[in-house]
Each structure stands twice: as structure tokens, then as C-alpha cells.
Tab-separated table of C-alpha atoms in Angstrom:
chain	number	residue	atom	x	y	z
A	1	MET	CA	45.562	63.124	23.888
A	2	LYS	CA	41.872	63.271	24.737
A	3	LEU	CA	40.978	66.610	23.218
A	4	ALA	CA	37.280	65.977	22.624
A	5	PRO	CA	36.141	66.058	26.296
A	6	THR	CA	38.206	69.201	26.872
A	7	ILE	CA	36.636	70.917	23.875
A	8	VAL	CA	33.161	69.916	25.085
A	9	ILE	CA	33.848	71.319	28.552
A	10	LEU	CA	35.210	74.582	27.152
A	11	GLY	CA	32.249	74.827	24.838
A	12	SER	CA	29.851	74.327	27.736
A	13	LEU	CA	31.574	77.004	29.788
A	14	LEU	CA	31.466	79.470	26.901
A	15	THR	CA	27.786	78.709	26.300
A	16	ALA	CA	26.965	79.132	29.992
A	17	GLY	CA	28.929	82.374	30.075
A	18	SER	CA	27.066	83.628	27.026
A	19	ILE	CA	23.682	82.829	28.573
A	20	HIS	CA	24.589	84.530	31.861
A	21	ALA	CA	25.911	87.565	29.999
A	22	LYS	CA	22.501	87.965	28.365
A	23	TRP	CA	20.818	87.764	31.750
A	24	SER	CA	23.044	90.035	33.838
A	25	ARG	CA	21.197	92.488	36.063
A	26	ILE	CA	20.797	96.025	34.758
A	27	PRO	CA	21.806	98.760	37.244
A	28	ILE	CA	18.847	100.655	38.737
A	29	ILE	CA	18.435	104.199	37.400
A	30	LYS	CA	17.722	106.792	40.090
A	31	GLU	CA	15.290	108.984	38.164
A	32	LYS	CA	12.983	108.067	35.338
A	33	PRO	CA	11.444	110.624	32.954
A	34	VAL	CA	7.642	110.668	32.957
A	35	ASN	CA	5.253	111.531	30.168
A	36	THR	CA	3.981	115.062	30.794
A	37	ILE	CA	0.584	114.563	29.133
A	38	THR	CA	-0.655	111.337	30.785
A	39	GLY	CA	-0.584	109.756	34.182
A	40	PRO	CA	-1.934	110.626	37.629
A	41	ALA	CA	0.365	113.653	38.060
A	42	SER	CA	-0.379	115.246	34.679
A	43	ASN	CA	-2.192	118.581	34.352
A	44	ALA	CA	-2.525	118.285	30.576
A	45	SER	CA	-5.807	118.699	28.715
A	46	LEU	CA	-6.950	118.647	25.114
A	47	ASP	CA	-7.251	122.185	23.715
A	48	SER	CA	-8.417	121.567	20.140
A	49	SER	CA	-8.004	119.214	17.187
A	50	SER	CA	-8.965	118.603	13.573
A	51	GLY	CA	-8.912	115.428	11.495
A	52	PHE	CA	-8.530	113.085	14.490
A	53	GLY	CA	-11.009	110.416	15.538
A	54	HIS	CA	-11.215	109.365	19.202
A	55	VAL	CA	-8.859	112.233	19.911
A	56	ASP	CA	-9.334	111.876	23.703
A	57	SER	CA	-7.173	108.754	23.485
A	58	ILE	CA	-4.192	111.073	23.014
A	59	LEU	CA	-4.370	111.839	26.761
A	60	SER	CA	-5.042	108.256	27.882
A	61	SER	CA	-2.551	106.349	30.014
A	62	ASP	CA	-3.767	103.192	28.232
A	63	ILE	CA	-0.942	102.480	25.787
A	64	THR	CA	-3.286	100.526	23.494
A	65	ALA	CA	-5.779	103.410	23.162
A	66	SER	CA	-5.817	104.593	19.555
A	67	SER	CA	-6.729	107.725	17.624
A	68	THR	CA	-7.598	107.511	13.945
A	69	VAL	CA	-6.294	110.108	11.540
A	70	SER	CA	-7.252	110.590	7.905
A	71	ALA	CA	-5.102	111.320	4.892
A	72	GLY	CA	-4.561	115.028	4.368
A	73	LYS	CA	-3.906	117.688	6.977
A	74	SER	CA	-4.792	117.348	10.662
A	75	PHE	CA	-3.594	118.592	14.031
A	76	VAL	CA	-3.961	118.120	17.773
A	77	LEU	CA	-3.212	120.869	20.324
A	78	VAL	CA	-2.466	119.953	23.948
A	79	ASN	CA	-2.447	122.312	26.941
A	80	LEU	CA	0.202	121.061	29.378
A	81	GLY	CA	-1.489	122.955	32.231
A	82	LYS	CA	1.589	124.991	33.097
A	83	PRO	CA	4.909	125.872	31.468
A	84	VAL	CA	7.165	122.822	31.469
A	85	LEU	CA	10.482	121.961	29.846
A	86	ILE	CA	10.191	119.455	26.988
A	87	SER	CA	13.028	118.002	24.908
A	88	SER	CA	11.640	114.928	23.143
A	89	SER	CA	8.411	113.355	21.924
A	90	THR	CA	7.290	110.083	20.373
A	91	PHE	CA	4.219	108.237	19.142
A	92	VAL	CA	3.464	104.750	17.841
A	93	ASN	CA	2.555	104.606	14.155
A	94	ASP	CA	-0.021	102.138	12.838
A	95	GLY	CA	0.097	102.584	9.088
A	96	ILE	CA	0.148	106.355	8.590
A	97	GLU	CA	2.599	107.908	6.145
A	98	GLY	CA	3.667	111.463	5.482
A	99	LYS	CA	5.098	114.406	7.391
A	100	ALA	CA	4.780	115.365	11.073
A	101	THR	CA	5.574	118.805	12.480
A	102	LEU	CA	5.923	119.400	16.215
A	103	SER	CA	5.592	122.968	17.559
A	104	ALA	CA	5.462	124.619	20.978
A	105	SER	CA	4.199	127.897	22.410
A	106	ALA	CA	3.973	129.722	25.710
A	107	ASP	CA	0.665	131.479	24.921
A	108	LYS	CA	-0.747	130.025	21.640
A	109	ASN	CA	0.231	133.222	19.836
A	110	GLY	CA	3.834	132.649	18.804
A	111	TRP	CA	4.831	129.126	17.761
A	112	ALA	CA	8.316	127.619	17.498
A	113	VAL	CA	8.826	124.569	15.288
A	114	LEU	CA	10.687	121.962	17.348
A	115	GLU	CA	11.242	119.364	14.625
A	116	GLU	CA	9.796	117.969	11.411
A	117	LYS	CA	9.823	114.290	10.487
A	118	VAL	CA	9.078	112.485	7.236
A	119	PHE	CA	8.141	108.842	7.799
A	120	SER	CA	6.657	105.824	6.075
A	121	ALA	CA	3.950	103.368	7.081
A	122	ALA	CA	6.700	100.876	8.000
A	123	ASP	CA	8.132	103.157	10.712
A	124	ARG	CA	6.653	101.775	13.921
A	125	ASN	CA	7.817	104.665	16.125
A	126	VAL	CA	8.091	108.305	15.149
A	127	ASP	CA	10.562	110.086	17.442
A	128	PHE	CA	11.346	113.781	17.863
A	129	LYS	CA	14.549	115.073	19.475
A	130	PHE	CA	15.128	118.784	19.931
A	131	ALA	CA	16.720	121.398	22.159
A	132	GLY	CA	14.834	121.777	25.420
A	133	MET	CA	12.113	124.422	25.397
A	134	GLN	CA	9.812	125.812	28.077
A	135	ALA	CA	6.257	125.546	26.769
A	136	LYS	CA	2.658	125.440	27.936
A	137	TYR	CA	1.159	124.348	24.611
A	138	VAL	CA	2.339	121.705	22.155
A	139	LYS	CA	0.923	121.035	18.701
A	140	LEU	CA	1.326	117.993	16.474
A	141	GLU	CA	0.482	118.677	12.811
A	142	LEU	CA	0.232	115.877	10.257
A	143	ALA	CA	0.237	116.073	6.443
A	144	LEU	CA	-0.466	112.491	5.399
A	145	SER	CA	-0.549	110.643	2.107
A	146	LYS	CA	-1.987	107.642	3.954
A	147	GLY	CA	-4.216	107.624	7.024
A	148	GLY	CA	-4.259	105.140	9.887
A	149	ILE	CA	-3.831	105.060	13.654
A	150	ILE	CA	-1.484	106.663	16.170
A	151	ARG	CA	-1.051	105.531	19.788
A	152	HIS	CA	0.841	106.436	22.906
A	153	LEU	CA	1.779	110.069	22.256
A	154	GLN	CA	4.401	111.118	24.814
A	155	PHE	CA	6.357	114.251	25.729
A	156	PHE	CA	9.460	114.121	27.904
A	157	GLY	CA	11.607	116.815	29.453
A	158	ALA	CA	12.585	117.801	32.970
A	159	ALA	CA	9.717	115.943	34.693
A	160	THR	CA	10.823	112.735	36.442
A	161	ASP	CA	9.380	110.444	39.085
A	162	LYS	CA	11.700	111.861	41.756
A	163	GLY	CA	9.751	113.530	44.551
A	164	TYR	CA	6.602	111.472	43.979
A	165	ALA	CA	5.173	108.459	45.805
A	166	VAL	CA	2.159	106.579	44.442
A	167	LYS	CA	-0.227	105.000	46.945
A	168	GLN	CA	-2.625	102.107	46.469
A	169	SER	CA	-5.385	100.818	48.737
A	170	ALA	CA	-4.894	97.532	50.592
A	171	ASP	CA	-7.148	95.660	48.158
A	172	GLY	CA	-6.128	97.612	45.059
A	173	LYS	CA	-9.732	98.554	44.248
A	174	GLY	CA	-9.837	102.182	45.360
A	175	GLY	CA	-8.787	105.153	43.273
A	176	LYS	CA	-8.344	105.432	39.510
A	177	PRO	CA	-6.537	103.180	37.014
A	178	ALA	CA	-2.961	104.170	36.194
A	179	ASP	CA	-0.100	102.629	34.272
A	180	LEU	CA	2.498	101.820	36.939
A	181	ILE	CA	5.267	100.956	34.454
A	182	ASN	CA	5.269	104.061	32.267
A	183	GLY	CA	4.206	106.531	34.950
A	184	LEU	CA	5.008	107.140	38.601
A	185	GLY	CA	4.749	103.579	39.887
A	186	GLY	CA	8.451	103.283	40.701
A	187	ALA	CA	9.071	100.508	38.145
A	188	ARG	CA	12.645	99.935	37.024
A	189	VAL	CA	13.884	97.466	34.407
A	190	VAL	CA	16.342	95.003	35.955
A	191	TYR	CA	16.595	92.475	33.093
A	192	ALA	CA	16.033	92.673	29.337
A	193	ALA	CA	16.904	89.773	27.031
A	194	PRO	CA	18.126	89.662	24.376
A	195	ARG	CA	19.991	92.937	24.669
A	196	PRO	CA	17.915	95.773	23.117
A	197	ALA	CA	19.125	96.997	19.730
A	198	ASN	CA	18.163	100.591	20.521
A	199	GLY	CA	20.655	100.741	23.414
A	200	ILE	CA	20.028	99.600	26.956
A	201	ASP	CA	20.059	103.107	28.442
A	202	SER	CA	17.448	104.473	26.056
A	203	ALA	CA	15.304	101.344	26.300
A	204	ILE	CA	15.059	101.237	30.086
A	205	THR	CA	14.678	105.013	30.439
A	206	TYR	CA	11.713	105.335	28.092
A	207	ASN	CA	10.410	101.754	28.329
A	208	LYS	CA	10.594	101.293	24.547
A	209	PHE	CA	12.428	98.175	23.426
A	210	ALA	CA	13.692	97.291	19.965
A	211	PHE	CA	14.951	93.713	20.128
A	212	PRO	CA	17.322	92.493	17.388
A	213	GLU	CA	16.912	89.384	15.274
A	214	SER	CA	17.526	86.443	17.565
A	215	ASP	CA	17.240	82.673	17.661
A	216	GLU	CA	15.704	82.972	21.139
A	217	LYS	CA	12.062	82.068	21.464
A	218	TYR	CA	11.113	84.977	23.749
A	219	ARG	CA	11.747	88.681	24.246
A	220	THR	CA	11.705	89.325	27.988
A	221	ILE	CA	11.638	92.365	30.287
A	222	ILE	CA	11.695	92.083	34.088
A	223	TYR	CA	10.666	95.012	36.311
A	224	ASP	CA	11.240	95.812	39.978
A	225	PHE	CA	8.546	98.150	41.349
A	226	GLY	CA	10.570	98.849	44.486
A	227	GLN	CA	7.656	97.714	46.676
A	228	LEU	CA	4.538	95.556	46.478
A	229	ARG	CA	2.017	96.658	43.875
A	230	ILE	CA	-1.476	95.388	43.052
A	231	LEU	CA	-1.985	95.067	39.287
A	232	ASN	CA	-5.284	94.496	37.510
A	233	GLU	CA	-4.462	94.462	33.797
A	234	PHE	CA	-1.496	94.203	31.446
A	235	ALA	CA	-1.080	95.563	27.926
A	236	SER	CA	1.328	95.478	25.027
A	237	VAL	CA	1.982	97.575	21.947
A	238	HIS	CA	4.337	95.717	19.633
A	239	SER	CA	5.385	95.093	16.047
A	240	PRO	CA	2.299	94.187	13.970
A	241	ARG	CA	2.734	90.420	13.725
A	242	PRO	CA	1.244	87.436	15.587
A	243	VAL	CA	2.500	87.436	19.171
A	244	ARG	CA	1.883	85.447	22.353
A	245	PHE	CA	2.168	87.630	25.462
A	246	GLU	CA	2.817	86.209	28.940
A	247	VAL	CA	3.066	87.870	32.348
A	248	PHE	CA	4.903	86.375	35.334
A	249	ALA	CA	5.018	87.571	38.954
A	250	PHE	CA	7.760	86.837	41.494
A	251	ASP	CA	7.504	87.405	45.251
A	252	ASN	CA	11.292	87.488	45.339
A	253	LEU	CA	13.448	87.504	42.250
A	254	PRO	CA	15.493	84.266	41.987
A	255	GLU	CA	18.966	85.643	41.322
A	256	LYS	CA	22.486	84.465	41.966
A	257	GLU	CA	26.013	85.608	41.201
A	258	ASP	CA	27.341	84.615	37.798
A	259	TRP	CA	30.906	83.653	36.911
A	260	ARG	CA	31.884	87.359	36.909
A	261	GLY	CA	30.419	88.049	40.345
A	262	ARG	CA	27.404	89.914	38.942
A	263	MET	CA	23.808	89.176	39.825
A	264	ALA	CA	22.137	87.090	37.118
A	265	PHE	CA	18.717	85.592	36.433
A	266	ASP	CA	18.236	82.049	35.154
A	267	PRO	CA	15.549	82.018	32.423
A	268	ASN	CA	14.798	78.395	33.314
A	269	GLU	CA	12.873	79.835	36.267
A	270	PHE	CA	10.012	80.588	33.872
A	271	GLY	CA	9.608	76.853	33.260
A	272	ALA	CA	8.877	76.301	36.947
A	273	LYS	CA	6.135	78.941	37.127
A	274	SER	CA	2.765	79.525	35.515
A	275	PRO	CA	2.034	82.937	34.024
A	276	VAL	CA	-0.473	85.101	35.885
A	277	ALA	CA	-1.884	86.379	32.588
A	278	VAL	CA	-1.715	85.329	28.938
A	279	ALA	CA	-3.006	86.889	25.722
A	280	GLU	CA	-2.435	86.332	22.008
A	281	ASP	CA	-2.459	88.720	19.078
A	282	THR	CA	-3.309	86.071	16.480
A	283	ARG	CA	-4.055	88.586	13.714
A	284	GLY	CA	-0.894	90.638	14.165
A	285	LEU	CA	-2.738	93.850	15.010
A	286	GLY	CA	0.149	95.179	17.099
A	287	SER	CA	-1.594	95.579	20.454
A	288	LEU	CA	-3.358	93.472	23.070
A	289	LYS	CA	-4.491	93.324	26.691
A	290	ALA	CA	-4.175	90.506	29.234
A	291	LYS	CA	-6.503	90.262	32.223
A	292	PRO	CA	-5.422	88.092	35.183
A	293	ALA	CA	-7.933	85.787	36.890
A	294	LYS	CA	-7.471	87.862	40.049
A	295	PRO	CA	-5.461	90.991	40.957
A	296	VAL	CA	-1.723	90.325	40.996
A	297	LYS	CA	0.179	91.386	44.118
A	298	THR	CA	3.902	91.483	43.390
A	299	ARG	CA	7.099	93.476	43.522
A	300	TYR	CA	8.779	91.811	40.527
A	301	LEU	CA	7.013	91.503	37.177
A	302	ALA	CA	8.168	89.835	33.958
A	303	LEU	CA	6.654	90.502	30.530
A	304	ARG	CA	7.439	88.011	27.733
A	305	TRP	CA	6.718	88.237	24.028
A	306	GLU	CA	6.858	85.235	21.695
A	307	PRO	CA	6.807	86.474	18.089
A	308	GLU	CA	5.545	83.955	15.549
A	309	PHE	CA	8.793	84.339	13.637
A	310	ASN	CA	12.077	86.141	14.209
A	311	PRO	CA	11.820	89.550	12.538
A	312	PRO	CA	14.863	91.742	11.927
A	313	ASP	CA	13.583	94.066	14.624
A	314	PHE	CA	10.848	93.419	17.175
A	315	GLN	CA	9.641	96.513	18.990
A	316	CYS	CA	7.483	96.488	22.086
A	317	THR	CA	6.208	98.514	25.028
A	318	GLY	CA	4.396	96.996	27.994
A	319	SER	CA	2.177	98.385	30.711
A	320	ALA	CA	0.811	97.233	34.055
A	321	GLU	CA	-2.345	98.914	35.285
A	322	GLY	CA	-3.222	99.341	38.955
A	323	ASN	CA	-5.587	101.652	40.809
A	324	VAL	CA	-3.968	104.675	42.490
A	325	ILE	CA	-5.666	106.364	45.466
A	326	ASN	CA	-3.136	109.100	46.120
A	327	ILE	CA	0.063	110.724	44.904
A	328	VAL	CA	2.328	112.032	47.645
A	329	THR	CA	4.747	114.785	46.659
A	330	THR	CA	7.609	116.557	48.406
A	331	ASN	CA	5.608	119.331	50.039
A	332	THR	CA	4.668	121.181	53.251
A	333	ILE	CA	1.038	121.633	54.302
A	334	THR	CA	-0.243	123.699	57.247
A	335	ILE	CA	-3.654	122.757	58.650
A	336	THR	CA	-5.611	125.009	61.029
A	337	ASN	CA	-7.727	122.915	63.388
A	338	ALA	CA	-11.118	123.849	64.849
A	339	ASP	CA	-9.632	124.757	68.252
A	340	GLY	CA	-7.102	127.146	66.699
A	341	SER	CA	-4.177	124.746	66.929
A	342	LYS	CA	-2.137	124.051	63.828
A	343	THR	CA	-0.671	120.926	62.293
A	344	VAL	CA	2.245	121.161	59.881
A	345	VAL	CA	2.966	118.135	57.676
A	346	THR	CA	6.253	118.105	55.767
A	347	VAL	CA	6.918	115.297	53.285
A	348	THR	CA	10.263	114.698	51.620
A	349	VAL	CA	9.950	111.785	49.213
A	350	GLY	CA	13.071	109.635	49.076
A	351	ASP	CA	15.097	108.950	45.945
A	352	ALA	CA	14.752	105.160	46.028
A	353	HIS	CA	12.633	103.776	43.197
A	354	GLY	CA	9.186	102.994	44.537
A	355	ALA	CA	9.723	105.507	47.364
A	356	GLY	CA	6.872	105.645	49.841
A	357	ALA	CA	6.910	101.947	50.729
A	358	ALA	CA	7.121	102.750	54.430
A	359	THR	CA	3.514	103.945	54.457
A	360	SER	CA	2.172	101.551	51.822
A	361	ASN	CA	-1.277	100.163	52.570
A	362	ILE	CA	-0.555	96.912	50.736
A	363	THR	CA	0.038	93.998	53.097
A	364	PRO	CA	2.103	90.933	52.149
A	365	GLU	CA	0.387	87.562	51.842
A	366	ASN	CA	3.349	85.242	52.345
A	367	ALA	CA	6.927	85.124	53.582
A	368	GLY	CA	8.395	85.984	50.185
A	369	GLN	CA	6.270	89.104	49.863
A	370	MET	CA	7.076	90.082	53.452
A	371	VAL	CA	10.797	89.938	52.685
A	372	ALA	CA	10.320	91.912	49.458
A	373	GLN	CA	8.288	94.601	51.202
A	374	GLY	CA	10.651	94.651	54.169
A	375	GLN	CA	13.596	95.308	51.864
A	376	ALA	CA	11.642	98.098	50.170
A	377	VAL	CA	10.755	99.756	53.471
A	378	SER	CA	14.287	99.548	54.844
A	379	SER	CA	15.723	101.223	51.731
A	380	ASP	CA	13.101	103.983	51.641
A	381	THR	CA	14.481	107.392	52.645
A	382	THR	CA	11.133	109.184	52.499
A	383	VAL	CA	10.717	111.450	55.548
A	384	VAL	CA	7.323	112.553	56.860
A	385	VAL	CA	7.238	115.054	59.752
A	386	THR	CA	3.925	115.893	61.449
A	387	ALA	CA	4.142	118.697	64.033
A	388	ASN	CA	1.238	119.861	66.228
A	389	TYR	CA	1.266	123.375	67.674
A	390	ALA	CA	-0.863	124.741	70.519
A	391	PRO	CA	-3.616	127.310	69.790
A	392	GLY	CA	-2.180	130.772	69.213
A	393	VAL	CA	1.309	129.533	68.297
A	394	ASP	CA	2.586	130.523	64.855
A	395	PRO	CA	4.598	127.575	63.481
A	396	SER	CA	6.647	129.924	61.285
A	397	ALA	CA	7.699	132.117	64.210
A	398	PRO	CA	11.347	131.789	65.331
A	399	GLY	CA	11.654	129.369	68.258
A	400	ALA	CA	8.109	127.968	67.861
A	401	THR	CA	8.037	124.555	69.568
A	402	PRO	CA	5.423	121.917	68.728
A	403	VAL	CA	3.430	120.198	71.469
A	404	SER	CA	4.093	116.943	69.673
A	405	SER	CA	5.849	115.822	66.535
A	406	THR	CA	6.155	112.559	64.631
A	407	THR	CA	8.971	111.800	62.197
A	408	THR	CA	8.739	108.744	59.965
A	409	THR	CA	11.734	107.577	57.946
A	410	GLY	CA	11.467	104.289	56.121
A	411	SER	CA	10.372	101.704	58.671
A	412	SER	CA	11.218	103.888	61.689
A	413	THR	CA	8.932	106.347	63.491
A	414	VAL	CA	9.891	108.772	66.262
A	415	THR	CA	7.168	110.621	68.212
A	416	VAL	CA	8.037	113.379	70.697
A	417	THR	CA	5.326	114.738	73.032
A	418	THR	CA	5.762	117.537	75.606
A	419	GLN	CA	3.246	117.357	78.451
A	420	SER	CA	1.944	120.327	80.446
A	421	ASP	CA	4.183	119.509	83.463
A	422	GLY	CA	7.305	119.567	81.281
A	423	THR	CA	7.594	115.804	80.864
A	424	VAL	CA	8.885	114.810	77.433
A	425	VAL	CA	7.917	111.401	76.055
A	426	THR	CA	9.883	110.083	73.063
A	427	THR	CA	8.683	106.887	71.400
A	428	SER	CA	10.687	105.205	68.646
A	429	THR	CA	9.316	102.293	66.631
A	430	SER	CA	10.947	100.278	63.869
A	431	ARG	CA	10.005	97.302	61.743
A	432	THR	CA	12.287	94.859	59.962
A	433	THR	CA	11.825	91.515	58.244
A	434	ASP	CA	14.228	88.616	58.698
A	435	SER	CA	15.132	85.974	56.107
A	436	SER	CA	12.276	83.725	57.287
A	437	GLY	CA	9.666	86.392	56.655
A	438	ASN	CA	9.167	87.143	60.369
A	439	THR	CA	8.325	90.772	61.137
A	440	ILE	CA	10.447	92.211	63.954
A	441	ASN	CA	8.760	95.157	65.708
A	442	THR	CA	10.821	97.195	68.178
A	443	THR	CA	9.458	99.999	70.387
A	444	VAL	CA	11.653	102.174	72.619
A	445	THR	CA	9.900	104.694	74.884
A	446	GLU	CA	11.807	107.311	76.889
A	447	THR	CA	9.966	109.417	79.489
A	448	LYS	CA	11.953	112.342	80.877
A	449	THR	CA	10.453	114.454	83.673
A	450	ALA	CA	11.262	118.096	84.445
A	451	ASP	CA	13.798	117.090	87.134
A	452	GLY	CA	15.697	114.917	84.673
A	453	THR	CA	14.432	111.501	85.796
A	454	THR	CA	14.393	109.259	82.746
A	455	THR	CA	12.579	105.965	82.277
A	456	THR	CA	13.362	103.906	79.185
A	457	SER	CA	11.441	100.837	78.136
A	458	VAL	CA	12.271	98.491	75.263
A	459	ASN	CA	9.762	96.077	73.770
A	460	GLN	CA	10.468	93.805	70.846
A	461	THR	CA	8.287	91.132	69.273
A	462	SER	CA	8.553	88.723	66.379
A	463	THR	CA	5.493	87.953	64.242
A	464	THR	CA	5.493	84.993	61.872
A	465	PRO	CA	3.751	85.102	58.467
A	466	ASP	CA	0.780	83.198	59.957
A	467	GLY	CA	0.256	85.932	62.578
A	468	THR	CA	1.845	84.306	65.653
A	469	THR	CA	3.550	86.928	67.840
A	470	THR	CA	6.335	86.064	70.296
A	471	PRO	CA	8.021	88.473	72.761
A	472	VAL	CA	11.777	88.844	72.218
A	473	VAL	CA	12.742	91.674	74.606
A	474	ASP	CA	10.796	93.402	77.390
A	475	ALA	CA	13.026	95.696	79.459
A	476	ASN	CA	12.580	98.778	81.652
A	477	VAL	CA	15.320	101.126	82.964
A	478	THR	CA	14.858	104.117	85.294
A	479	GLN	CA	17.566	106.739	85.769
A	480	PRO	CA	17.075	109.386	88.498
A	481	GLY	CA	17.543	112.995	87.471
A	482	ALA	CA	20.666	114.978	88.313
A	483	GLY	CA	18.631	117.122	90.706
A	484	ASN	CA	17.994	114.086	92.930
A	485	ASN	CA	21.411	112.456	92.639
A	486	PRO	CA	24.573	114.596	92.602
A	487	ASN	CA	26.668	111.461	91.984
A	488	LEU	CA	25.029	110.724	88.654
A	489	GLY	CA	27.237	108.512	86.547
A	490	ASN	CA	29.367	107.048	89.381
A	491	SER	CA	27.440	103.796	89.939
A	492	PRO	CA	28.147	100.581	88.061
A	493	SER	CA	25.886	99.640	85.174
A	494	PRO	CA	23.216	97.051	86.002
A	495	SER	CA	22.801	93.851	84.070
A	496	GLY	CA	19.812	91.778	83.077
A	497	ASN	CA	16.297	92.673	81.979
A	498	GLY	CA	13.322	93.796	84.030
A	499	SER	CA	12.818	96.938	86.102
A	500	VAL	CA	16.179	98.471	86.971
A	501	ASN	CA	16.957	101.531	89.115
A	502	SER	CA	20.414	102.987	88.612
A	503	ASN	CA	22.465	106.134	89.048
A	504	THR	CA	24.147	105.735	85.686
A	505	THR	CA	23.203	105.841	82.039
A	506	ASN	CA	22.131	102.437	80.702
A	507	THR	CA	22.216	101.266	77.116
A	508	ILE	CA	20.270	98.208	76.005
A	509	SER	CA	21.504	96.680	72.768
A	510	THR	CA	19.347	93.910	71.349
A	511	ALA	CA	19.734	92.069	68.073
A	512	ALA	CA	16.578	92.012	65.979
A	513	THR	CA	16.314	88.270	65.513
A	514	SER	CA	13.435	85.859	65.650
A	515	PRO	CA	13.243	83.348	68.486
């Protein structure tokens, strides 16, 4: 019997299965907790401190920003801006040793101790877990036998990224820098290899990874931002040992089904691409930054760490900085115009990660990015309603009817306008992207007069990535009102495109495909 070839084949299958198992896609989490003291949506400020150097770094969204602290007693007091629920906290330890006490207060008069921790200089992360408490002020007190550096102080509780949408300018230069991985950028971990030792759920929720000892060369995390983002700088805080840090960007993530029918990523894809940014921590300081040659426009981002040797536990946190011009929240705003008319804008941010893609200012540069952005827009359930009311009309009054209103959901927009003669014009527009990267724009306009006469026009075009636009459908249907035709609905339906007059309701169904 020829057992050797059979054993080789079985061995190959088991090896392939093992590799794919390591690179199986991680399910997307709906909501992600956000740090209450940093980021574009934070209201936190520094109240007071003692014994800290560069204490302002405590409130920085830069994960590499450091505060020095001396041996002995010290404290930092943070005003969260308003009462918020907190239930955990963490900071990165660079060499300090001693005892940490975390307390909270509603008014700075009465303090409740949340938790105390004794730690050594070898503990890279100092974590606090406690029963949730509503607090406006939080205080970190240190009694240290050895001074050093702390970084990346975070507080988590009820605050998540649900109900927020972060906006960037088309060129990514406007606004203020923000970490779009650890904040409100919509980032979700979709791959982490090898499997984190601190548990996949905890790792992807708080973006803190503790990788086990492994014979693999790299530690890799892949993020999906949910839509295109423009990124200007990348950073890492990791175990204090020599590390090479690489950043890769993908227009579309090369995935395929594995032997179990799950989506999987082939790590060999990294060999076919060049990193967009590279940096090395040759001295083993435990932090670094990587600046790309030009801003990176991508939906999918991979961060890779190559430790100089395989430690028992390699811990790391990454960040991706991009400029944010605006944060949209679920909210209603009433604007009084100069002529006395009022405009009411109601925004309901969707629950898809990266929600807000439908109104993103960032434009794709190639077919792959067009597909990625098209998928993001089509899955976005964010709803924006803009209603305009005539002068003297109270929008909150029962039965108040707007002169015009526009509702945007994902890639679809519906505008309804009522003219002075009673004519109602409804215009619906939608945008999709096909597998070739062509943008399909469809506009349906219905004009209904006071006597019921309705004219419907349908226009659809296909635009290629190079900007060439081709008509797909151009149709026009007129239906007389019931007041002019008592036999409405008795005539046969017309066929063909062009201008059609009919006594019956007509429906035009057109597939959104490129020519």
C-alpha cells in the first residue's frame, strides 16, 4: 500500500485548514465603546493634577503621547463635562511600579473608590473593572515606588459609537486630527492573527491585543472602516522590544470562502502588495509613528507587527489618524430663516459601522474604491429629513405641512415639493455601483397636478470610473387625472419608452445595469 502520498495529502489538508482557521473573518460588532475622555465627541477637560509631567497628554487622542510621573504620591483629576456612566478604565504602563487608586464623584465633594490595583513595572497594561457608576469627575491617584511613564488613559461605560457619524473633507486636510480606530471612525476588526490571548471579544471591543507566543513572523490586525477614510498617520503602542511596524491598505479586501464555508483572508496577499507606511522601533521603546508618503485613502486597513523575537506575550494597540471636519449625531435642529420661514433638520444615524457614508465627501479614485464605497452607502441606514415650512407656520403644530421636504436614506433621496397651485413634485434619486465599478444613477420624477394628472419620468445613466456617462433609460409617462377621465384604469397598458399618454397606471421597471 502507498501510504506515504496519502499521509502527505492529509497533512497538507490539515495544514491548510489550520491556516484558514487562523484567518477566518471575525463577525462585525454593532456598537463599539468609546473612550469618554478623548476623541472628537468628548467633553472632558483636565481639572487639576500633581506629580505629573506633560499632564495634558492624558487627554490626547494620540496613543503614543506620554505623561511622566515621579516616585511618591501623585494624582490627576479629570472633569468628564457631564455625568456619564463608567464601568472600566485602563492605561499603558512604561516602567512605573506601585499602587493605583481610581475614584469617582458627582460634585468633587464626596468620592467613591472604584478600585485599587497593585502592579509592577513589568505589567504593560493596568486595568480597572468595577460596577458601573454615574460620575462627572474621575481621579487617578498613584503611590509609586518607581516612577516612569503612563500613556493612553481610557474610561469606558455606556458611551458607544452608535448614533454618531464622522465626516471628513474630500481631500482629508480640513478639520482636526482624530484617531479613527479608537474613536468614532467606524472601524471594526475583521481579522486578527494569531488569535489574541486576551480573548477575541475583549480584544476587538477595546482594540487592545495580547498575542500569544507563536512561531509566526507577524502579528496582524485588519480593520474595516465601513466606508472610505483618508488617513495621514499611523501609530503603535506595543511591548517594549524591537519591532518593525507595517501598514497596508486594500481598496477591496481579497477574501474567499474557506473549507467550512466561512469568509477567510489569505495572508499571502501581503506578499503581493507594498506597505503604505513602515516604521521601526529599533531600541524597543514600546511606541512609534509611521508617516505615509501621501495620505492613504482606503476602507480596509491592515496593521502588522514583526517582533524581533517571539515573546511569551506581545501586546499592542494601533491607531490611524485622519482629520475630522464634523461629527453628525442623531438630533433635530430647527432653523429660523430671515424671511420668517423655518427649516427643520432631523438626523437619525444608522447602526451600520461607519454610518454616514451616504453623505461622505470622500470620492473614490478607482473601481475598487467605488465598489467599496458603493457597498458602504447601500448598507447605510442613516436617515436625514430636511423640511421647509412657510413663514408663519409652526412646524410643531398639529397638521403642519412643509412646503418641501427631502429625505435621504443611504444612497436614496426623495424630495417632495408642493407648489402654490397645488401641484406636488416628487423626485427620487438613487445611486448604486456595479461589479465593474460603474456608478448607476437613477432619477424618478413624478409631477401631480391638482386635478390628478400625473407625469412620471425615469432617467438612468451609467458612469464609468474614468468619468464617461452613458444613458441607460430615458422614459416619460403621463396619466390624466380622474377628473378628466371617468374611465381611469380601463385602458390597456402601453409598452415601450418615450412619451406615453394613457388612461391607466403605468409602472416602469428597469434593471440597474451598465450598458
